Amino acid sequence: MLSPKTTLFAVLLVTTIGTAGIALPYPVLAPLFLDGPENALTRFMGLPPKLLLGVLLALFPLGLLLGSSVIGALSDQYGRRRTLVITLVLAAAGYALSALALRWENYALFAVARFITGLCEGNIAIARAMAADLHPAIDRTRALSLAMACAYAGWLLGPLTGGYLAAAGPATVFWAGALAVFACALISRLLMPADEPLNTNGNTSFVQLVRTKNSLALWREPAIRALALFNLLFTLGVNAFYEFYPFWLVEKFAFPPHQIAWNTVVVTGMMIATSVVAIPALKRRYGTQRLVFRGALGLGLVLVLLPLASARGSAALFVLIGVGIATVNGVFPAMMSERFEHFGQGRVMGLLTANFCLTSTIIALLGSSVALLGSHWTLILGGLLCIASAAWLARLQRHSETWPQEANAQ
């Protein structure tokens, strides 16, 4: 039988490699569509490249939204390892199809492949749920914080690797993604414990499970909804930064892929350091809710100021952005897991992943339209959304003194 530490090691390794695979294309797509050659891919149906890129940026998280809303619940029912391995293999096939579409300059096929890949990459929720399942053998907050740190490491390694692999052609980046995700499937099969479904119900069909036990159904719960709305506003702001800072770096400073990648190294490096080193001490000093509030508010203010920065000054602000994102993400998932574990860790973690994906889709479509006026406006919009999330959390604390107790009682 595998020890909890071995399981956690496997979860962290899969999280790192899998997230790196997701992040590989990030520094590639913006230069390809904004500064790349005019061909059937980048000028599909004569549409503006920014809009074509916006659609692609929306399709992947849309797939993630649909996948994460059910994959976490499916793992509660059918077992974590089985569900994870199957979806990882399918995601690897999606990356391979994306590489072929790029080689053939087929925009429609590329869009379909990105959607399918996103649908299967909704398995991110399973890794989080497995980390939470290790409690009390391994402290839940510690396990989830380490999982987030590894996710940040993936966001660091992925764009950095993708930025340099782009020199060999965009298709090479997606072939590398396919290999990385397939490696995750092998690791999951070999190093993760055998399945023991958490919720067995022989009378529940697959279709019924998807319809009634998906993560989005948790929005019906009042206590969860109060916190999920904060998470929705915050992730809207974060995704406005994630998805459009490459636009801004290209538009304002004409950065090539490898320079975009190094800016990503700055922000994700600070996210890793904050998660591993600072989060426990900050939580002890400020408490969970105050820490989340300050992180969201601080991030919003920095994003509003970012468009005013020079190329060198932006690197300093990227440091602060990394601290703000890690502060909220290092504490909030553990808070949700502790309060609502009776709904199933897969469903709860799936809700957070689904929120992230839903906001990615919304901001990709909205942001690409706003970016037509200037990419800096999308960053300002992201900052205002983070500030709005902090205001909502403050309102909950100010006008509902029993809110934390009510959340525990649901």
mmCIF file of C-alpha atoms in Angstrom:
data_model
loop_
_atom_site.group_PDB
_atom_site.id
_atom_site.type_symbol
_atom_site.label_atom_id
_atom_site.label_comp_id
_atom_site.label_asym_id
_atom_site.label_seq_id
_atom_site.Cartn_x
_atom_site.Cartn_y
_atom_site.Cartn_z
ATOM 1 C CA MET A 1 0.000 0.000 0.000
ATOM 2 C CA LEU A 2 1.301 3.423 -0.960
ATOM 3 C CA SER A 3 2.033 5.854 1.868
ATOM 4 C CA PRO A 4 0.329 9.282 2.019
ATOM 5 C CA LYS A 5 3.689 10.930 1.271
ATOM 6 C CA THR A 6 4.103 8.826 -1.882
ATOM 7 C CA THR A 7 0.596 9.763 -2.980
ATOM 8 C CA LEU A 8 1.261 13.437 -2.313
ATOM 9 C CA PHE A 9 4.528 13.234 -4.269
ATOM 10 C CA ALA A 10 2.657 11.745 -7.240
ATOM 11 C CA VAL A 11 -0.050 14.403 -7.005
ATOM 12 C CA LEU A 12 2.538 17.183 -6.924
ATOM 13 C CA LEU A 13 4.487 15.720 -9.836
ATOM 14 C CA VAL A 14 1.374 15.276 -11.969
ATOM 15 C CA THR A 15 0.232 18.797 -11.071
ATOM 16 C CA THR A 16 3.565 20.286 -12.109
ATOM 17 C CA ILE A 17 3.884 18.411 -15.417
ATOM 18 C CA GLY A 18 0.208 18.691 -16.287
ATOM 19 C CA THR A 19 0.061 22.425 -15.655
ATOM 20 C CA ALA A 20 3.250 22.909 -17.645
ATOM 21 C CA GLY A 21 1.552 21.167 -20.564
ATOM 22 C CA ILE A 22 -1.437 23.495 -20.294
ATOM 23 C CA ALA A 23 0.800 26.568 -20.119
ATOM 24 C CA LEU A 24 3.151 25.621 -22.983
ATOM 25 C CA PRO A 25 1.151 27.468 -25.691
ATOM 26 C CA TYR A 26 0.670 30.730 -23.757
ATOM 27 C CA PRO A 27 3.710 32.647 -25.084
ATOM 28 C CA VAL A 28 3.216 31.201 -28.578
ATOM 29 C CA LEU A 29 -0.335 32.092 -29.598
ATOM 30 C CA ALA A 30 -0.188 35.883 -29.175
ATOM 31 C CA PRO A 31 2.936 36.386 -31.356
ATOM 32 C CA LEU A 32 1.621 33.823 -33.884
ATOM 33 C CA PHE A 33 -1.628 35.722 -34.461
ATOM 34 C CA LEU A 34 -0.451 39.297 -33.895
ATOM 35 C CA ASP A 35 2.997 39.226 -35.533
ATOM 36 C CA GLY A 36 2.977 35.931 -37.437
ATOM 37 C CA PRO A 37 2.604 35.288 -41.167
ATOM 38 C CA GLU A 38 -0.722 35.863 -42.872
ATOM 39 C CA ASN A 39 -2.158 32.464 -43.765
ATOM 40 C CA ALA A 40 -5.341 30.406 -43.554
ATOM 41 C CA LEU A 41 -4.809 29.936 -39.821
ATOM 42 C CA THR A 42 -4.201 33.531 -38.721
ATOM 43 C CA ARG A 43 -6.622 35.146 -41.202
ATOM 44 C CA PHE A 44 -9.449 32.610 -41.046
ATOM 45 C CA MET A 45 -12.542 33.904 -42.923
ATOM 46 C CA GLY A 46 -10.909 37.342 -43.106
ATOM 47 C CA LEU A 47 -11.552 38.015 -39.393
ATOM 48 C CA PRO A 48 -9.223 40.257 -37.326
ATOM 49 C CA PRO A 49 -6.389 38.241 -35.728
ATOM 50 C CA LYS A 50 -7.229 39.590 -32.257
ATOM 51 C CA LEU A 51 -10.747 38.203 -32.488
ATOM 52 C CA LEU A 52 -9.507 34.859 -33.816
ATOM 53 C CA LEU A 53 -7.078 34.639 -30.906
ATOM 54 C CA GLY A 54 -9.814 35.655 -28.476
ATOM 55 C CA VAL A 55 -11.996 32.781 -29.674
ATOM 56 C CA LEU A 56 -9.139 30.312 -29.171
ATOM 57 C CA LEU A 57 -8.453 31.706 -25.714
ATOM 58 C CA ALA A 58 -12.146 31.223 -24.909
ATOM 59 C CA LEU A 59 -12.559 27.688 -26.274
ATOM 60 C CA PHE A 60 -9.888 26.065 -24.120
ATOM 61 C CA PRO A 61 -11.281 27.340 -20.783
ATOM 62 C CA LEU A 62 -14.818 26.619 -22.011
ATOM 63 C CA GLY A 63 -13.762 22.991 -22.364
ATOM 64 C CA LEU A 64 -12.131 23.206 -18.947
ATOM 65 C CA LEU A 65 -15.374 24.582 -17.523
ATOM 66 C CA LEU A 66 -17.500 21.730 -18.843
ATOM 67 C CA GLY A 67 -14.908 19.100 -17.966
ATOM 68 C CA SER A 68 -14.123 20.306 -14.458
ATOM 69 C CA SER A 69 -17.796 20.643 -13.584
ATOM 70 C CA VAL A 70 -18.276 16.878 -13.966
ATOM 71 C CA ILE A 71 -14.832 15.217 -13.806
ATOM 72 C CA GLY A 72 -14.356 15.953 -10.105
ATOM 73 C CA ALA A 73 -17.776 14.466 -9.301
ATOM 74 C CA LEU A 74 -17.046 11.453 -11.514
ATOM 75 C CA SER A 75 -13.877 10.816 -9.536
ATOM 76 C CA ASP A 76 -15.943 10.877 -6.321
ATOM 77 C CA GLN A 77 -18.084 8.107 -7.797
ATOM 78 C CA TYR A 78 -15.775 5.985 -9.944
ATOM 79 C CA GLY A 79 -12.378 6.569 -8.338
ATOM 80 C CA ARG A 80 -9.679 9.192 -8.620
ATOM 81 C CA ARG A 81 -6.954 7.245 -10.450
ATOM 82 C CA ARG A 82 -9.151 5.686 -13.126
ATOM 83 C CA THR A 83 -10.799 8.988 -14.025
ATOM 84 C CA LEU A 84 -7.496 10.856 -13.991
ATOM 85 C CA VAL A 85 -5.641 8.385 -16.237
ATOM 86 C CA ILE A 86 -8.407 8.236 -18.861
ATOM 87 C CA THR A 87 -8.765 12.008 -19.119
ATOM 88 C CA LEU A 88 -4.997 12.522 -19.290
ATOM 89 C CA VAL A 89 -4.665 10.140 -22.239
ATOM 90 C CA LEU A 90 -7.493 11.927 -24.047
ATOM 91 C CA ALA A 91 -5.871 15.312 -23.325
ATOM 92 C CA ALA A 92 -2.586 14.087 -24.841
ATOM 93 C CA ALA A 93 -4.518 13.157 -27.981
ATOM 94 C CA GLY A 94 -5.969 16.685 -28.034
ATOM 95 C CA TYR A 95 -2.497 18.247 -27.958
ATOM 96 C CA ALA A 96 -1.398 15.998 -30.825
ATOM 97 C CA LEU A 97 -4.432 17.036 -32.864
ATOM 98 C CA SER A 98 -3.598 20.698 -32.181
ATOM 99 C CA ALA A 99 -0.072 20.168 -33.542
ATOM 100 C CA LEU A 100 -1.439 18.602 -36.711
ATOM 101 C CA ALA A 101 -3.922 21.457 -37.174
ATOM 102 C CA LEU A 102 -1.097 23.989 -36.956
ATOM 103 C CA ARG A 103 0.935 22.079 -39.508
ATOM 104 C CA TRP A 104 -2.062 22.007 -41.862
ATOM 105 C CA GLU A 105 -2.949 25.683 -41.114
ATOM 106 C CA ASN A 106 -6.500 24.579 -40.287
ATOM 107 C CA TYR A 107 -8.061 27.075 -37.867
ATOM 108 C CA ALA A 108 -11.351 25.191 -37.453
ATOM 109 C CA LEU A 109 -9.565 21.944 -36.546
ATOM 110 C CA PHE A 110 -7.242 23.812 -34.204
ATOM 111 C CA ALA A 111 -10.229 25.372 -32.422
ATOM 112 C CA VAL A 112 -11.924 21.969 -32.015
ATOM 113 C CA ALA A 113 -8.702 20.420 -30.745
ATOM 114 C CA ARG A 114 -8.238 23.186 -28.163
ATOM 115 C CA PHE A 115 -11.803 22.648 -26.923
ATOM 116 C CA ILE A 116 -11.343 18.876 -26.612
ATOM 117 C CA THR A 117 -8.038 19.343 -24.809
ATOM 118 C CA GLY A 118 -9.634 21.755 -22.365
ATOM 119 C CA LEU A 119 -12.536 19.366 -21.773
ATOM 120 C CA CYS A 120 -10.131 16.640 -20.653
ATOM 121 C CA GLU A 121 -7.818 18.969 -18.732
ATOM 122 C CA GLY A 122 -10.702 19.556 -16.322
ATOM 123 C CA ASN A 123 -9.019 16.740 -14.396
ATOM 124 C CA ILE A 124 -7.092 19.422 -12.482
ATOM 125 C CA ALA A 125 -9.886 19.130 -9.913
ATOM 126 C CA ILE A 126 -8.972 15.481 -9.266
ATOM 127 C CA ALA A 127 -5.402 16.292 -8.219
ATOM 128 C CA ARG A 128 -6.671 18.923 -5.783
ATOM 129 C CA ALA A 129 -9.231 16.476 -4.389
ATOM 130 C CA MET A 130 -6.541 13.815 -3.887
ATOM 131 C CA ALA A 131 -4.426 16.329 -1.954
ATOM 132 C CA ALA A 132 -7.402 17.179 0.262
ATOM 133 C CA ASP A 133 -8.182 13.464 0.783
ATOM 134 C CA LEU A 134 -4.832 12.980 2.537
ATOM 135 C CA HIS A 135 -6.076 14.861 5.616
ATOM 136 C CA PRO A 136 -5.478 14.163 8.527
ATOM 137 C CA ALA A 137 -2.349 12.155 7.611
ATOM 138 C CA ILE A 138 -1.106 15.321 5.902
ATOM 139 C CA ASP A 139 -2.542 18.693 6.890
ATOM 140 C CA ARG A 140 -5.085 19.808 4.299
ATOM 141 C CA THR A 141 -3.923 23.412 4.087
ATOM 142 C CA ARG A 142 -0.312 22.293 3.698
ATOM 143 C CA ALA A 143 -1.151 19.707 1.014
ATOM 144 C CA LEU A 144 -3.289 22.129 -1.007
ATOM 145 C CA SER A 145 -0.706 24.892 -0.621
ATOM 146 C CA LEU A 146 2.006 22.595 -1.984
ATOM 147 C CA ALA A 147 -0.295 21.562 -4.830
ATOM 148 C CA MET A 148 -0.816 25.229 -5.705
ATOM 149 C CA ALA A 149 2.945 25.817 -5.560
ATOM 150 C CA CYS A 150 3.456 22.966 -8.039
ATOM 151 C CA ALA A 151 0.748 24.389 -10.267
ATOM 152 C CA TYR A 152 2.621 27.685 -10.244
ATOM 153 C CA ALA A 153 5.829 25.802 -11.074
ATOM 154 C CA GLY A 154 4.021 24.360 -14.071
ATOM 155 C CA TRP A 155 2.949 27.850 -15.125
ATOM 156 C CA LEU A 156 6.602 28.859 -14.869
ATOM 157 C CA LEU A 157 8.116 25.907 -16.724
ATOM 158 C CA GLY A 158 5.393 25.700 -19.376
ATOM 159 C CA PRO A 159 5.623 29.212 -20.856
ATOM 160 C CA LEU A 160 9.411 29.271 -20.483
ATOM 161 C CA THR A 161 9.740 25.967 -22.342
ATOM 162 C CA GLY A 162 7.102 26.964 -24.880
ATOM 163 C CA GLY A 163 8.780 30.290 -25.538
ATOM 164 C CA TYR A 164 12.033 28.610 -26.504
ATOM 165 C CA LEU A 165 10.466 25.638 -28.303
ATOM 166 C CA ALA A 166 8.590 28.115 -30.506
ATOM 167 C CA ALA A 167 11.851 28.671 -32.374
ATOM 168 C CA ALA A 168 11.345 25.173 -33.829
ATOM 169 C CA GLY A 169 7.812 26.039 -34.893
ATOM 170 C CA PRO A 170 4.464 26.339 -33.046
ATOM 171 C CA ALA A 171 3.546 22.708 -33.772
ATOM 172 C CA THR A 172 6.599 21.556 -31.793
ATOM 173 C CA VAL A 173 5.196 23.224 -28.690
ATOM 174 C CA PHE A 174 1.992 21.191 -28.885
ATOM 175 C CA TRP A 175 3.840 17.926 -29.516
ATOM 176 C CA ALA A 176 5.788 18.653 -26.333
ATOM 177 C CA GLY A 177 2.481 19.212 -24.528
ATOM 178 C CA ALA A 178 1.212 15.840 -25.713
ATOM 179 C CA LEU A 179 4.327 14.073 -24.371
ATOM 180 C CA ALA A 180 4.126 15.900 -21.025
ATOM 181 C CA VAL A 181 0.493 15.010 -20.432
ATOM 182 C CA PHE A 182 0.977 11.390 -21.505
ATOM 183 C CA ALA A 183 3.837 11.172 -18.975
ATOM 184 C CA CYS A 184 1.350 12.333 -16.338
ATOM 185 C CA ALA A 185 -0.943 9.439 -17.252
ATOM 186 C CA LEU A 186 1.885 6.947 -16.730
ATOM 187 C CA ILE A 187 2.863 8.493 -13.391
ATOM 188 C CA SER A 188 -0.756 8.424 -12.228
ATOM 189 C CA ARG A 189 -1.124 4.766 -13.145
ATOM 190 C CA LEU A 190 2.101 3.706 -11.425
ATOM 191 C CA LEU A 191 2.361 5.899 -8.319
ATOM 192 C CA MET A 192 -1.193 6.680 -7.256
ATOM 193 C CA PRO A 193 -3.217 4.328 -5.000
ATOM 194 C CA ALA A 194 -5.811 1.941 -6.373
ATOM 195 C CA ASP A 195 -9.317 3.327 -6.643
ATOM 196 C CA GLU A 196 -11.731 3.165 -3.782
ATOM 197 C CA PRO A 197 -14.790 5.165 -4.900
ATOM 198 C CA LEU A 198 -15.899 7.536 -2.172
ATOM 199 C CA ASN A 199 -19.600 7.537 -3.046
ATOM 200 C CA THR A 200 -21.055 4.280 -4.324
ATOM 201 C CA ASN A 201 -24.641 4.249 -5.510
ATOM 202 C CA GLY A 202 -25.595 1.509 -7.901
ATOM 203 C CA ASN A 203 -28.880 3.217 -8.739
ATOM 204 C CA THR A 204 -27.210 6.340 -10.128
ATOM 205 C CA SER A 205 -26.531 6.215 -13.855
ATOM 206 C CA PHE A 206 -23.696 8.081 -15.525
ATOM 207 C CA VAL A 207 -26.115 10.590 -17.068
ATOM 208 C CA GLN A 208 -27.883 11.163 -13.742
ATOM 209 C CA LEU A 209 -24.567 11.660 -12.004
ATOM 210 C CA VAL A 210 -23.469 14.246 -14.553
ATOM 211 C CA ARG A 211 -26.792 16.052 -14.353
ATOM 212 C CA THR A 212 -27.346 16.103 -10.571
ATOM 213 C CA LYS A 213 -23.866 15.846 -9.033
ATOM 214 C CA ASN A 214 -21.877 18.235 -11.183
ATOM 215 C CA SER A 215 -19.902 20.914 -9.397
ATOM 216 C CA LEU A 216 -21.951 23.800 -10.781
ATOM 217 C CA ALA A 217 -24.974 22.494 -8.867
ATOM 218 C CA LEU A 218 -23.220 23.633 -5.679
ATOM 219 C CA TRP A 219 -24.173 27.203 -6.613
ATOM 220 C CA ARG A 220 -27.635 26.327 -5.269
ATOM 221 C CA GLU A 221 -26.215 26.120 -1.747
ATOM 222 C CA PRO A 222 -26.488 29.594 -0.117
ATOM 223 C CA ALA A 223 -23.351 29.301 2.014
ATOM 224 C CA ILE A 224 -21.240 28.064 -0.887
ATOM 225 C CA ARG A 225 -22.703 30.696 -3.195
ATOM 226 C CA ALA A 226 -21.539 33.525 -0.929
ATOM 227 C CA LEU A 227 -17.920 32.410 -1.197
ATOM 228 C CA ALA A 228 -18.169 31.232 -4.809
ATOM 229 C CA LEU A 229 -19.235 34.722 -5.899
ATOM 230 C CA PHE A 230 -16.072 36.169 -4.380
ATOM 231 C CA ASN A 231 -14.058 33.496 -6.194
ATOM 232 C CA LEU A 232 -15.838 34.291 -9.463
ATOM 233 C CA LEU A 233 -15.036 38.012 -9.312
ATOM 234 C CA PHE A 234 -11.452 37.405 -8.234
ATOM 235 C CA THR A 235 -10.714 34.855 -10.962
ATOM 236 C CA LEU A 236 -12.237 37.163 -13.562
ATOM 237 C CA GLY A 237 -9.620 39.727 -12.587
ATOM 238 C CA VAL A 238 -6.785 37.197 -12.438
ATOM 239 C CA ASN A 239 -7.656 35.773 -15.853
ATOM 240 C CA ALA A 240 -7.791 39.242 -17.365
ATOM 241 C CA PHE A 241 -4.118 39.458 -16.394
ATOM 242 C CA TYR A 242 -3.177 35.874 -17.333
ATOM 243 C CA GLU A 243 -4.679 35.986 -20.794
ATOM 244 C CA PHE A 244 -3.914 39.529 -21.886
ATOM 245 C CA TYR A 245 -0.575 40.511 -20.415
ATOM 246 C CA PRO A 246 1.097 38.860 -23.481
ATOM 247 C CA PHE A 247 -1.078 41.178 -25.648
ATOM 248 C CA TRP A 248 0.125 44.158 -23.665
ATOM 249 C CA LEU A 249 3.799 43.122 -23.719
ATOM 250 C CA VAL A 250 3.674 42.608 -27.491
ATOM 251 C CA GLU A 251 1.649 45.748 -28.191
ATOM 252 C CA LYS A 252 3.556 48.151 -25.932
ATOM 253 C CA PHE A 253 7.083 46.732 -25.887
ATOM 254 C CA ALA A 254 7.138 44.404 -28.958
ATOM 255 C CA PHE A 255 8.343 41.512 -26.776
ATOM 256 C CA PRO A 256 9.180 38.235 -28.599
ATOM 257 C CA PRO A 257 8.036 34.876 -27.118
ATOM 258 C CA HIS A 258 11.100 34.287 -24.937
ATOM 259 C CA GLN A 259 10.809 37.729 -23.291
ATOM 260 C CA ILE A 260 7.125 37.082 -22.550
ATOM 261 C CA ALA A 261 8.213 33.788 -21.032
ATOM 262 C CA TRP A 262 10.723 35.491 -18.727
ATOM 263 C CA ASN A 263 8.082 37.917 -17.469
ATOM 264 C CA THR A 264 6.028 34.830 -16.681
ATOM 265 C CA VAL A 265 9.034 33.440 -14.779
ATOM 266 C CA VAL A 266 9.025 36.536 -12.560
ATOM 267 C CA VAL A 267 5.364 36.344 -11.594
ATOM 268 C CA THR A 268 5.183 32.575 -11.160
ATOM 269 C CA GLY A 269 8.475 32.461 -9.270
ATOM 270 C CA MET A 270 6.999 34.823 -6.694
ATOM 271 C CA MET A 271 3.811 32.745 -6.574
ATOM 272 C CA ILE A 272 5.837 29.628 -5.759
ATOM 273 C CA ALA A 273 7.958 31.364 -3.120
ATOM 274 C CA THR A 274 4.923 32.942 -1.469
ATOM 275 C CA SER A 275 2.991 29.655 -1.378
ATOM 276 C CA VAL A 276 5.819 27.574 0.055
ATOM 277 C CA VAL A 277 7.407 30.076 2.441
ATOM 278 C CA ALA A 278 5.061 32.918 3.346
ATOM 279 C CA ILE A 279 1.477 31.618 3.378
ATOM 280 C CA PRO A 280 1.593 29.738 6.740
ATOM 281 C CA ALA A 281 3.104 32.756 8.558
ATOM 282 C CA LEU A 282 0.718 35.214 6.887
ATOM 283 C CA LYS A 283 -2.279 33.050 7.778
ATOM 284 C CA ARG A 284 -1.237 32.889 11.427
ATOM 285 C CA ARG A 285 -0.755 36.640 11.589
ATOM 286 C CA TYR A 286 -3.820 37.912 9.724
ATOM 287 C CA GLY A 287 -6.309 35.041 9.739
ATOM 288 C CA THR A 288 -7.902 33.453 6.699
ATOM 289 C CA GLN A 289 -10.512 36.028 5.706
ATOM 290 C CA ARG A 290 -8.373 39.118 6.331
ATOM 291 C CA LEU A 291 -5.534 37.587 4.345
ATOM 292 C CA VAL A 292 -7.804 36.776 1.398
ATOM 293 C CA PHE A 293 -9.261 40.315 1.492
ATOM 294 C CA ARG A 294 -5.855 41.998 1.538
ATOM 295 C CA GLY A 295 -4.504 39.786 -1.217
ATOM 296 C CA ALA A 296 -7.434 40.524 -3.542
ATOM 297 C CA LEU A 297 -7.401 44.259 -2.854
ATOM 298 C CA GLY A 298 -3.631 44.571 -3.272
ATOM 299 C CA LEU A 299 -3.665 42.648 -6.537
ATOM 300 C CA GLY A 300 -6.426 44.850 -7.926
ATOM 301 C CA LEU A 301 -4.528 48.046 -7.180
ATOM 302 C CA VAL A 302 -1.332 46.742 -8.806
ATOM 303 C CA LEU A 303 -3.160 45.663 -11.975
ATOM 304 C CA VAL A 304 -4.723 49.112 -12.322
ATOM 305 C CA LEU A 305 -1.241 50.651 -12.126
ATOM 306 C CA LEU A 306 0.490 48.147 -14.434
ATOM 307 C CA PRO A 307 -0.281 49.922 -17.765
ATOM 308 C CA LEU A 308 1.632 52.963 -16.500
ATOM 309 C CA ALA A 309 4.841 50.993 -16.032
ATOM 310 C CA SER A 310 7.899 50.901 -18.262
ATOM 311 C CA ALA A 311 9.377 47.627 -19.520
ATOM 312 C CA ARG A 312 11.734 47.472 -16.526
ATOM 313 C CA GLY A 313 9.141 48.724 -14.051
ATOM 314 C CA SER A 314 6.632 46.119 -15.190
ATOM 315 C CA ALA A 315 8.950 43.373 -13.920
ATOM 316 C CA ALA A 316 8.785 44.868 -10.411
ATOM 317 C CA LEU A 317 4.998 45.013 -10.563
ATOM 318 C CA PHE A 318 4.913 41.413 -11.790
ATOM 319 C CA VAL A 319 6.594 40.490 -8.497
ATOM 320 C CA LEU A 320 3.741 42.087 -6.538
ATOM 321 C CA ILE A 321 1.171 40.467 -8.810
ATOM 322 C CA GLY A 322 2.653 37.064 -8.034
ATOM 323 C CA VAL A 323 2.425 37.725 -4.289
ATOM 324 C CA GLY A 324 -1.207 38.848 -4.553
ATOM 325 C CA ILE A 325 -2.363 35.857 -6.585
ATOM 326 C CA ALA A 326 -0.549 33.346 -4.374
ATOM 327 C CA THR A 327 -1.883 34.926 -1.179
ATOM 328 C CA VAL A 328 -5.506 34.346 -2.163
ATOM 329 C CA ASN A 329 -5.013 31.021 -3.935
ATOM 330 C CA GLY A 330 -2.881 29.645 -1.111
ATOM 331 C CA VAL A 331 -5.642 30.021 1.488
ATOM 332 C CA PHE A 332 -9.034 30.115 -0.220
ATOM 333 C CA PRO A 333 -9.163 26.500 -1.564
ATOM 334 C CA ALA A 334 -8.327 25.096 1.887
ATOM 335 C CA MET A 335 -11.063 27.243 3.412
ATOM 336 C CA MET A 336 -13.601 25.864 0.917
ATOM 337 C CA SER A 337 -12.363 22.297 1.429
ATOM 338 C CA GLU A 338 -12.621 22.483 5.217
ATOM 339 C CA ARG A 339 -16.093 24.015 5.273
ATOM 340 C CA PHE A 340 -17.772 21.988 2.557
ATOM 341 C CA GLU A 341 -16.021 18.611 2.446
ATOM 342 C CA HIS A 342 -19.349 16.834 3.111
ATOM 343 C CA PHE A 343 -20.382 17.719 -0.443
ATOM 344 C CA GLY A 344 -17.411 15.693 -1.769
ATOM 345 C CA GLN A 345 -13.896 17.013 -2.248
ATOM 346 C CA GLY A 346 -14.065 16.302 -5.977
ATOM 347 C CA ARG A 347 -17.181 18.451 -6.366
ATOM 348 C CA VAL A 348 -15.845 21.312 -4.229
ATOM 349 C CA MET A 349 -12.475 21.438 -5.970
ATOM 350 C CA GLY A 350 -14.314 21.036 -9.267
ATOM 351 C CA LEU A 351 -16.370 24.131 -8.456
ATOM 352 C CA LEU A 352 -13.237 26.233 -7.994
ATOM 353 C CA THR A 353 -11.758 24.892 -11.219
ATOM 354 C CA ALA A 354 -15.064 25.462 -13.039
ATOM 355 C CA ASN A 355 -15.158 29.049 -11.768
ATOM 356 C CA PHE A 356 -11.647 29.599 -13.074
ATOM 357 C CA CYS A 357 -12.614 28.159 -16.454
ATOM 358 C CA LEU A 358 -15.901 30.071 -16.684
ATOM 359 C CA THR A 359 -14.136 33.328 -15.979
ATOM 360 C CA SER A 360 -11.408 32.456 -18.498
ATOM 361 C CA THR A 361 -14.069 32.050 -21.172
ATOM 362 C CA ILE A 362 -15.900 35.248 -20.228
ATOM 363 C CA ILE A 363 -12.779 37.376 -20.007
ATOM 364 C CA ALA A 364 -11.331 35.947 -23.236
ATOM 365 C CA LEU A 365 -14.404 37.076 -25.176
ATOM 366 C CA LEU A 366 -14.913 40.342 -23.296
ATOM 367 C CA GLY A 367 -11.226 41.126 -23.066
ATOM 368 C CA SER A 368 -10.548 40.575 -26.758
ATOM 369 C CA SER A 369 -13.232 43.159 -27.547
ATOM 370 C CA VAL A 370 -11.875 45.603 -24.961
ATOM 371 C CA ALA A 371 -8.337 44.981 -26.286
ATOM 372 C CA LEU A 372 -9.414 46.441 -29.638
ATOM 373 C CA LEU A 373 -9.326 49.793 -27.811
ATOM 374 C CA GLY A 374 -5.941 48.932 -26.307
ATOM 375 C CA SER A 375 -4.718 45.929 -24.340
ATOM 376 C CA HIS A 376 -4.023 48.108 -21.290
ATOM 377 C CA TRP A 377 -7.769 48.553 -20.792
ATOM 378 C CA THR A 378 -8.141 44.812 -20.253
ATOM 379 C CA LEU A 379 -5.534 44.911 -17.473
ATOM 380 C CA ILE A 380 -7.337 47.840 -15.835
ATOM 381 C CA LEU A 381 -10.606 45.898 -16.071
ATOM 382 C CA GLY A 382 -8.926 42.971 -14.327
ATOM 383 C CA GLY A 383 -7.755 45.222 -11.509
ATOM 384 C CA LEU A 384 -11.242 46.638 -10.983
ATOM 385 C CA LEU A 385 -12.713 43.133 -10.821
ATOM 386 C CA CYS A 386 -10.215 42.104 -8.116
ATOM 387 C CA ILE A 387 -11.093 45.226 -6.137
ATOM 388 C CA ALA A 388 -14.794 44.337 -6.543
ATOM 389 C CA SER A 389 -14.122 40.849 -5.146
ATOM 390 C CA ALA A 390 -12.447 42.347 -2.076
ATOM 391 C CA ALA A 391 -15.405 44.703 -1.611
ATOM 392 C CA TRP A 392 -17.827 41.761 -1.788
ATOM 393 C CA LEU A 393 -15.877 39.826 0.845
ATOM 394 C CA ALA A 394 -15.792 42.903 3.079
ATOM 395 C CA ARG A 395 -19.560 43.276 2.667
ATOM 396 C CA LEU A 396 -20.112 39.669 3.713
ATOM 397 C CA GLN A 397 -18.002 40.163 6.827
ATOM 398 C CA ARG A 398 -19.608 43.486 7.717
ATOM 399 C CA HIS A 399 -23.275 42.651 7.152
ATOM 400 C CA SER A 400 -23.359 38.953 8.053
ATOM 401 C CA GLU A 401 -21.570 38.362 11.350
ATOM 402 C CA THR A 402 -22.750 34.730 11.509
ATOM 403 C CA TRP A 403 -21.737 33.969 7.943
ATOM 404 C CA PRO A 404 -18.700 31.735 8.769
ATOM 405 C CA GLN A 405 -20.776 29.718 11.250
ATOM 406 C CA GLU A 406 -23.610 29.392 8.733
ATOM 407 C CA ALA A 407 -21.127 28.088 6.161
ATOM 408 C CA ASN A 408 -19.997 25.382 8.576
ATOM 409 C CA ALA A 409 -23.537 24.418 9.424
ATOM 410 C CA GLN A 410 -24.686 23.728 5.875
#
